[in-house]
Coordinates of C-alpha atoms and ligand atoms in Angstrom, one line a residue:
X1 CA 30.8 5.2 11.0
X2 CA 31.1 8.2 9.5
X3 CA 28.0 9.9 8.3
X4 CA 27.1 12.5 5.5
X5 CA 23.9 14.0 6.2
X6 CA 22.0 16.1 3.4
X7 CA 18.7 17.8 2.9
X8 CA 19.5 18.8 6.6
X9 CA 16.6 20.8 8.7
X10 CA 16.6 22.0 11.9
X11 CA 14.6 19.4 13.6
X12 CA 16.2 16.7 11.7
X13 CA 19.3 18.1 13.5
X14 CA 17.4 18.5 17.1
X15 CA 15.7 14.6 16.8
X16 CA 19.1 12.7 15.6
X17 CA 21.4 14.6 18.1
X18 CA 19.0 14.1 21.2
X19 CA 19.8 10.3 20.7
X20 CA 23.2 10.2 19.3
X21 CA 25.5 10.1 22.2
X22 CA 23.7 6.3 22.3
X23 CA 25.7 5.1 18.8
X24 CA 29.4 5.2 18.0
X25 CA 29.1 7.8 15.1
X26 CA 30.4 10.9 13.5
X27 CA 26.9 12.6 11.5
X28 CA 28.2 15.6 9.7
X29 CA 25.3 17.7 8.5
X30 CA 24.6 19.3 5.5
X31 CA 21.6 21.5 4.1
X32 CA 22.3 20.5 0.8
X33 CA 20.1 18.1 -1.1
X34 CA 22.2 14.9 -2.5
X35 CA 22.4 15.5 -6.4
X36 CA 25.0 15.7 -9.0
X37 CA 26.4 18.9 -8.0
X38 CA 26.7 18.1 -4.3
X39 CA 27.3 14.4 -3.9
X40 CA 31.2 15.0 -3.8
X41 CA 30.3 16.4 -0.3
X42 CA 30.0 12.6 0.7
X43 CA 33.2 11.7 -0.3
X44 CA 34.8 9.7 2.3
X45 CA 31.5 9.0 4.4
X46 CA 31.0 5.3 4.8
X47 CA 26.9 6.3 5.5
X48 CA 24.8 8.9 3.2
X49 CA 21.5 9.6 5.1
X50 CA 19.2 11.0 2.8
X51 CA 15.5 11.9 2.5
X52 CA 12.3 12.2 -0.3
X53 CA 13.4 14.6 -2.5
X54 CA 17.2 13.5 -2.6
X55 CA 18.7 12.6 -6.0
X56 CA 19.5 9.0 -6.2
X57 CA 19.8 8.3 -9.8
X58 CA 22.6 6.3 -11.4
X59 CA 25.4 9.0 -11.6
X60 CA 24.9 9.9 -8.2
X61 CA 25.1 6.1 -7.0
X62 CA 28.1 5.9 -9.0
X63 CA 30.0 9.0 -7.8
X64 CA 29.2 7.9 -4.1
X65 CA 30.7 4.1 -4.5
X66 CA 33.7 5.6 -6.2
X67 CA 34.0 7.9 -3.1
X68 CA 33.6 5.2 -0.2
X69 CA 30.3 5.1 0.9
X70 CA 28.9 1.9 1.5
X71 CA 25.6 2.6 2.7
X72 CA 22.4 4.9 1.9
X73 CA 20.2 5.0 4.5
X74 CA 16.8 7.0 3.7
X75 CA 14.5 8.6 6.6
X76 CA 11.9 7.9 5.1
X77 CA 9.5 5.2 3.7
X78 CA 9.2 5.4 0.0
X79 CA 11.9 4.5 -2.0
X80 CA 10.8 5.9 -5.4
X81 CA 13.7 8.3 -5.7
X82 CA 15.8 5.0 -5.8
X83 CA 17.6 3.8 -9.0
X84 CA 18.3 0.4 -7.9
X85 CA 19.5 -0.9 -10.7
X86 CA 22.3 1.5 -10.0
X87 CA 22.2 0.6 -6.8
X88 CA 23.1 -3.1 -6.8
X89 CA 26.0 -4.8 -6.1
X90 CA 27.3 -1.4 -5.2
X91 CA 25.8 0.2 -2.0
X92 CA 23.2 -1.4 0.5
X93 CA 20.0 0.8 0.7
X94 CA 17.8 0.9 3.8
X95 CA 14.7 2.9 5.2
X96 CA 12.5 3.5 7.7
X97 CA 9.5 1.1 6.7
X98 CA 7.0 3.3 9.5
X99 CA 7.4 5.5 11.7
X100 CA 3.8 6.6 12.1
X101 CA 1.4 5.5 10.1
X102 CA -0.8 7.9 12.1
X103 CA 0.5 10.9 11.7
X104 CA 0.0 10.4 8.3
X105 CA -3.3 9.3 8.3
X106 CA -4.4 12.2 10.8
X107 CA -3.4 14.5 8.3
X108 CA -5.2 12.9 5.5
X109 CA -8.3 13.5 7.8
X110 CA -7.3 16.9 8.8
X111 CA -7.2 17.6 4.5
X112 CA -10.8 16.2 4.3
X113 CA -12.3 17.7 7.3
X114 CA -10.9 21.4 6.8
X115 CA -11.5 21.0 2.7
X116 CA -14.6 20.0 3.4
X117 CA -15.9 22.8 6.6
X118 CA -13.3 25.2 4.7
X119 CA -11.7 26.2 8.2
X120 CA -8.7 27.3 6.1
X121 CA -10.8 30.1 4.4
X122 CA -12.8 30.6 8.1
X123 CA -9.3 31.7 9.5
X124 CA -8.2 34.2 7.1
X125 CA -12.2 36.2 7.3
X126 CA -12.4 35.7 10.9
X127 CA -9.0 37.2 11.1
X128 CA -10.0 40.2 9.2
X129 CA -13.0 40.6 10.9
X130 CA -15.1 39.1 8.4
X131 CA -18.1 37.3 10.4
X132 CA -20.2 36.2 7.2
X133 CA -20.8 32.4 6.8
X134 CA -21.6 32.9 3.0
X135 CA -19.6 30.2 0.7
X136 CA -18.5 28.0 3.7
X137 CA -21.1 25.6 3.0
X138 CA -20.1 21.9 4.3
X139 CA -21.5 18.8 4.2
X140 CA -21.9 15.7 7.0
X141 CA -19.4 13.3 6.6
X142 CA -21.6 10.7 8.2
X143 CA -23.1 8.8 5.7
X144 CA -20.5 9.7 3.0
X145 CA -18.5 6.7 0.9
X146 CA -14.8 7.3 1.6
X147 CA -12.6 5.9 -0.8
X148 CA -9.2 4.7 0.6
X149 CA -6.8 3.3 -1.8
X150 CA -3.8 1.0 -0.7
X151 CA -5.1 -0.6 2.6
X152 CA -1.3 -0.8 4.5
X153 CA -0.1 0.8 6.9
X154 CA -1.7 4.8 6.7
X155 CA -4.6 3.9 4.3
X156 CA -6.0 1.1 6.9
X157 CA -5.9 3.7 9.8
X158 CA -7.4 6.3 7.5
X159 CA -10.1 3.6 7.1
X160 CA -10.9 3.4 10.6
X161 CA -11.0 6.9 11.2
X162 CA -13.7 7.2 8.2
X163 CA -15.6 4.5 10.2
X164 CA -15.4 7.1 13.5
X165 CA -17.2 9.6 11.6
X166 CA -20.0 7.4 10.5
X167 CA -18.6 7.0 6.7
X168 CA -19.0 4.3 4.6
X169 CA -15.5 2.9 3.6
X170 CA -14.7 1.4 0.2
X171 CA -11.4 0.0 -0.1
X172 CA -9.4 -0.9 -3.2
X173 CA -5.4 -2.5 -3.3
X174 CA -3.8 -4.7 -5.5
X175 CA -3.3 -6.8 -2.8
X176 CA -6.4 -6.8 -0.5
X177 CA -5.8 -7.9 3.4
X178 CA -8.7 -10.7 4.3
X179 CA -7.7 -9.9 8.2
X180 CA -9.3 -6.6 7.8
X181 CA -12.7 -6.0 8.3
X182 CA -12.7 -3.6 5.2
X183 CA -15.0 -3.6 2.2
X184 CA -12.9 -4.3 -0.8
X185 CA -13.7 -3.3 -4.0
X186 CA -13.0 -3.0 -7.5
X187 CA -11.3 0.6 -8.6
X188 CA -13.9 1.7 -11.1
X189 CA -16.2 0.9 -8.2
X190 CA -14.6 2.7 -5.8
X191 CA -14.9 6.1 -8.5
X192 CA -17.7 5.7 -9.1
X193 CA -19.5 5.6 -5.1
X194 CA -17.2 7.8 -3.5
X195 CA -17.7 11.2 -2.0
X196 CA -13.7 11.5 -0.5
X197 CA -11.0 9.4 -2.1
X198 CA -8.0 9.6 -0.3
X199 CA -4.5 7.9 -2.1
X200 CA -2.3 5.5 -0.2
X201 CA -0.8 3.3 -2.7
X202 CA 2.8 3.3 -3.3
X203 CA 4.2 5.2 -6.3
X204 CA 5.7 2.7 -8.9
X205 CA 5.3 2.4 -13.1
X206 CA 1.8 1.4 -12.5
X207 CA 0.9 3.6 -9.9
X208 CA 1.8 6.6 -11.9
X209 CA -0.8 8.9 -12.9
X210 CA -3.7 6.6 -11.9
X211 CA -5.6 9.4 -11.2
X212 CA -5.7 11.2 -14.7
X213 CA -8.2 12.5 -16.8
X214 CA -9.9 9.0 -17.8
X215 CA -10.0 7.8 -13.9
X216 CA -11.4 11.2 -13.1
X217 CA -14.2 11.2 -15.4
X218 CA -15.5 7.7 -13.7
X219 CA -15.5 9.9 -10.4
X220 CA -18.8 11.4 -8.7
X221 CA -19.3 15.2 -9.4
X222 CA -17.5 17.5 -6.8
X223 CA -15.2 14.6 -5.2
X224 CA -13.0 15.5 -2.8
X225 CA -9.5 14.1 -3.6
X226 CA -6.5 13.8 -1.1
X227 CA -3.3 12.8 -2.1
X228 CA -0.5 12.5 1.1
X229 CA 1.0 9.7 -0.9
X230 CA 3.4 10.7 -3.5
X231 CA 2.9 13.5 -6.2
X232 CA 3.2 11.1 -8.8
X233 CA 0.0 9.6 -8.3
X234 CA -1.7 12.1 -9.9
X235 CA -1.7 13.9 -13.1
X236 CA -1.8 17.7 -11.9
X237 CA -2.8 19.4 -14.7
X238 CA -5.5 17.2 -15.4
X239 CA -6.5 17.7 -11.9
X240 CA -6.5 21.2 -13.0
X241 CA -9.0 21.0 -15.8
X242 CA -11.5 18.7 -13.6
X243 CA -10.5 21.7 -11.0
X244 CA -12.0 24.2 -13.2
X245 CA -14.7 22.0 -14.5
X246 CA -16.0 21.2 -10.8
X247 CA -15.6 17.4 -11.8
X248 CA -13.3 17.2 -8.7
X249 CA -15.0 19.5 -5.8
X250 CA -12.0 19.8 -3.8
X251 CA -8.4 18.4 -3.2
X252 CA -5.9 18.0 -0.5
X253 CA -2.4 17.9 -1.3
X254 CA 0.4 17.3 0.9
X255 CA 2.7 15.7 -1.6
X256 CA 3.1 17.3 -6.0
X257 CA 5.0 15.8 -8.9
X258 CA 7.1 18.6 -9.1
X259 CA 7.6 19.1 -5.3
X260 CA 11.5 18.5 -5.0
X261 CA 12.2 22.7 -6.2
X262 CA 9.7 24.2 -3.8
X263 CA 8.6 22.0 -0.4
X264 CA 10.7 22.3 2.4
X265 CA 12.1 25.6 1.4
X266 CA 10.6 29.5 2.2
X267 CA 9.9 30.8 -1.3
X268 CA 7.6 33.5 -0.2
X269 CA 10.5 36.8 -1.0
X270 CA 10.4 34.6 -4.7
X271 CA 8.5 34.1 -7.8
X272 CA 6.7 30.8 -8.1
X273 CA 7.6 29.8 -11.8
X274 CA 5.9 26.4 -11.7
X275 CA 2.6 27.5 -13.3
X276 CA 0.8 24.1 -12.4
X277 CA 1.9 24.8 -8.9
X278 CA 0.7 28.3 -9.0
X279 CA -2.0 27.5 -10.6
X280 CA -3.0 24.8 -7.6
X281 CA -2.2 27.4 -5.1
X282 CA -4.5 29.8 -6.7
X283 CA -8.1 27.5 -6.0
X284 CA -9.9 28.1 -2.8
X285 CA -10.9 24.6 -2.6
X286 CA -7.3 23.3 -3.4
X287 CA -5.1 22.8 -0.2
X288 CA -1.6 22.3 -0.5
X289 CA 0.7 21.4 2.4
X290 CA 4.2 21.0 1.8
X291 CA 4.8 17.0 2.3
X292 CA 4.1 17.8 6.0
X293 CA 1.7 14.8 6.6
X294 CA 4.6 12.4 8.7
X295 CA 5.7 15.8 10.8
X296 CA 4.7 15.4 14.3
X297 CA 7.4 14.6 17.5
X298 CA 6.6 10.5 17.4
X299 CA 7.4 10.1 13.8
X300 CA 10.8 12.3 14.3
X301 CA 11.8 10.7 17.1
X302 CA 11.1 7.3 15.2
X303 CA 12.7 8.2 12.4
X304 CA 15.7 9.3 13.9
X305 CA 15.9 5.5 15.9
X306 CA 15.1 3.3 13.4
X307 CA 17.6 5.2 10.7
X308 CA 20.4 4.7 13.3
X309 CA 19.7 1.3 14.2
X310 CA 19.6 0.3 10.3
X311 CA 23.3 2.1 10.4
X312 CA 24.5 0.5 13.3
X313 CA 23.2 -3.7 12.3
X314 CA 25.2 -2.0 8.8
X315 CA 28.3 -1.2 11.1
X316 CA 28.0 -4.5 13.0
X317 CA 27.5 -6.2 10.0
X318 CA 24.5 -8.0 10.8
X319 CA 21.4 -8.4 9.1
X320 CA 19.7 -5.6 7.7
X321 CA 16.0 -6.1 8.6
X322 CA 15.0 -2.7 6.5
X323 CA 17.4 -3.0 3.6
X324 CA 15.6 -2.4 0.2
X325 CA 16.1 -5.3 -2.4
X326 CA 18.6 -3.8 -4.8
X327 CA 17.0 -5.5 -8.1
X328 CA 13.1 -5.7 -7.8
X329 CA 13.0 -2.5 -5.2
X330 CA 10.6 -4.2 -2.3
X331 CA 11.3 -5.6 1.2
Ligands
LIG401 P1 2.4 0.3 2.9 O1 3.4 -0.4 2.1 O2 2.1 -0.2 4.3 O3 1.0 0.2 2.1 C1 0.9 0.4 0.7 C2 -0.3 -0.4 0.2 O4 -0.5 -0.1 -1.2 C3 -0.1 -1.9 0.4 O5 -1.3 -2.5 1.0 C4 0.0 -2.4 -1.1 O6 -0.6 -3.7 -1.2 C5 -0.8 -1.4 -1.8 N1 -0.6 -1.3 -3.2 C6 0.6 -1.7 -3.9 N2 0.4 -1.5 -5.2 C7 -0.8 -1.0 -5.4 C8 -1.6 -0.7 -6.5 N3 -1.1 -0.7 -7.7 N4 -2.9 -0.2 -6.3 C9 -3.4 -0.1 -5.1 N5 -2.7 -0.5 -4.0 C10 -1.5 -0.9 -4.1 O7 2.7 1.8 2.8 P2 2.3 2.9 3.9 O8 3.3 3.0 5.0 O9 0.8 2.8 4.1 O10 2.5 4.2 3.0 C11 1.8 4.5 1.8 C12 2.4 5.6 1.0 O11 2.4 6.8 1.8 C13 3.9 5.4 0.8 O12 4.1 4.7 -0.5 C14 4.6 6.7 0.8 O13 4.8 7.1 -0.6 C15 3.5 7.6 1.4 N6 4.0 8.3 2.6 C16 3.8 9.7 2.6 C17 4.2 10.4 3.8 C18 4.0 11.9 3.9 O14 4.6 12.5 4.8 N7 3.2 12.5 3.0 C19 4.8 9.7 4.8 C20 5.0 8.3 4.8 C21 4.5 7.6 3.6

């Protein structure tokens, strides 16, 4: 199996090469993301390995079946970047259904707990030598409603860990799990009583924007909001405006819309020319990490395992156990 690799990082390189000499395959690298202008790299690969913020749209799809490759096989868990209409018939398409759902859900709690005691903004004065206390106010979590919504994998461990610091968890998904010992709710509910909401639904048609201007406004005054789901979840610049209005009193953002032209990449000799991303980077209570939440050594080292085991069942033929339906999208 031959392998074209893009959107390549350094410890993408380190996790997949520590465990390659255990498959039959050829991974050539690239730092390139897969798009238009780059997928005639693949040319000749049977494999594309490919990751969030890859291009996977129609004319891509097309290019890469006219070139050979048989396979696209995502590190990674969402699938939204995915035209599978394009997709079918044409190329299989697997991914890595989890690989931590805790590292993901420890960063959504390390979002609410530094928003919340400001530790971010601690740092920087301490590091200046600036002792006062003055507009670090926090507030006990214990006692607080957290909102968790989508109850799978991340948002039921998120759900636990709100129950470790004494808060009162309200759940809401379209399809609520009985097995759980979770209070389920309704979503206007859920606005309505919550002091942290914290997003781990899927991004799909419906999904999209949920958390607009209208949803928003049925939300408690100065709610925190955290979003390590997808950036499509949430209508930025309306977050904005309830931003500046102090209708939402903080937010935690790991994942943007808009993400693909600025996260993963060292913009800091540049000019940020996404003014809604500027703009977000510009509030003291607004913390933006750059689709970080699934980075720790277990969830690399997972990643790297699973993404070559769905290659090699591919190679061998047998059944793909993580392959994404090509017309409706699910597994
Ligand atoms: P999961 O499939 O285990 O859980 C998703 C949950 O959302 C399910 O319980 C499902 O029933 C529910 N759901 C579906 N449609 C819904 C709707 N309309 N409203 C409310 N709930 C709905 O997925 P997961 O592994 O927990 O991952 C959740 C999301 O986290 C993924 O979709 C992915 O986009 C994101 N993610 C982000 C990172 C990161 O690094 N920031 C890493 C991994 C995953």
């Amino acid at each position: 199996m031959k392998i074209a690799f893009f959107d390549t990082k350094p410890y993408d390189e380190r996790f997949f090469n520590e465990i390659l000499n255990e498959y039959n395959f050829k991974i050539k690298y690239f730092e390139n993301k897969l798009n238009e202008d780059t997928v005639s790299l693949a040319k000749g690969y049977d494999v594309v390995c490919v990751f969030v913020n890859d291009t996977l749209n129609k004319a891509v799809i097309d290019t890469l079946h006219d070139g050979g490759t048989e396979l696209i096989a995502m590190r990674c868990a969402g699938y939204n970047n995915v035209d599978f209409e394009a997709s079918h018939g044409k190329v299989h398409v697997v991914r890595v259904p989890a690989y931590s759902p805790y590292a993901v859900a420890e960063h959504a709690a390390a979002l609410m707990v530094t928003l919340n005691r400001k530790t971010h903004r601690a740092y920087n004065r301490t590091r200046e030598s600036n002792f006062n206390i003055n507009g670090l106010l926090g507030f006990d979590l214990h006692g607080k409603t957290l909102g968790v919504i989508g109850t799978g994998k991340i948002g039921q461990i998120l759900c636990n860990i709100g129950k470790g610091y004494g808060m009162r968890v309200l759940s809401y998904d379209k399809f609520p799990n009985k097995s759980l010992n979770l209070e389920y709710t309704d979503l206007d509910t859920l606005y309505k009583e919550s002091d942290v909401i914290s997003l781990h639904c899927p991004l799909l048609i419906e999904t999209h924007h949920m958390i607009n201007k209208e949803s928003m406004n049925k939300m408690k005054d100065g709610v925190m909001l955290i979003n390590t789901s997808r950036g499509g979840l949430v209508d930025a610049e309306s977050l904005i405006e309830a931003i500046k209005t102090r209708k939402i009193g903080s937010a935690g953002l790991d994942v943007y819309e808009e993400e693909s032209d600025y996260f993963f990449e060292d913009f800091s000799d540049e000019i940020i020319t996404d003014d809604i991303l500027a703009r977000l980077l510009s509030f003291n209570n607004v913390l933006v990490t750059s689709h970080q939440a699934f980075f720790t050594k277990e969830a690399l080292s997972n990643i790297a395992k699973t993404t070559l085991d769905n290659i090699k069942a591919f190679a061998r033929k047998e059944e793909l156990v993580n392959e994404i339906c090509s017309i409706c999208g699910k597994k």
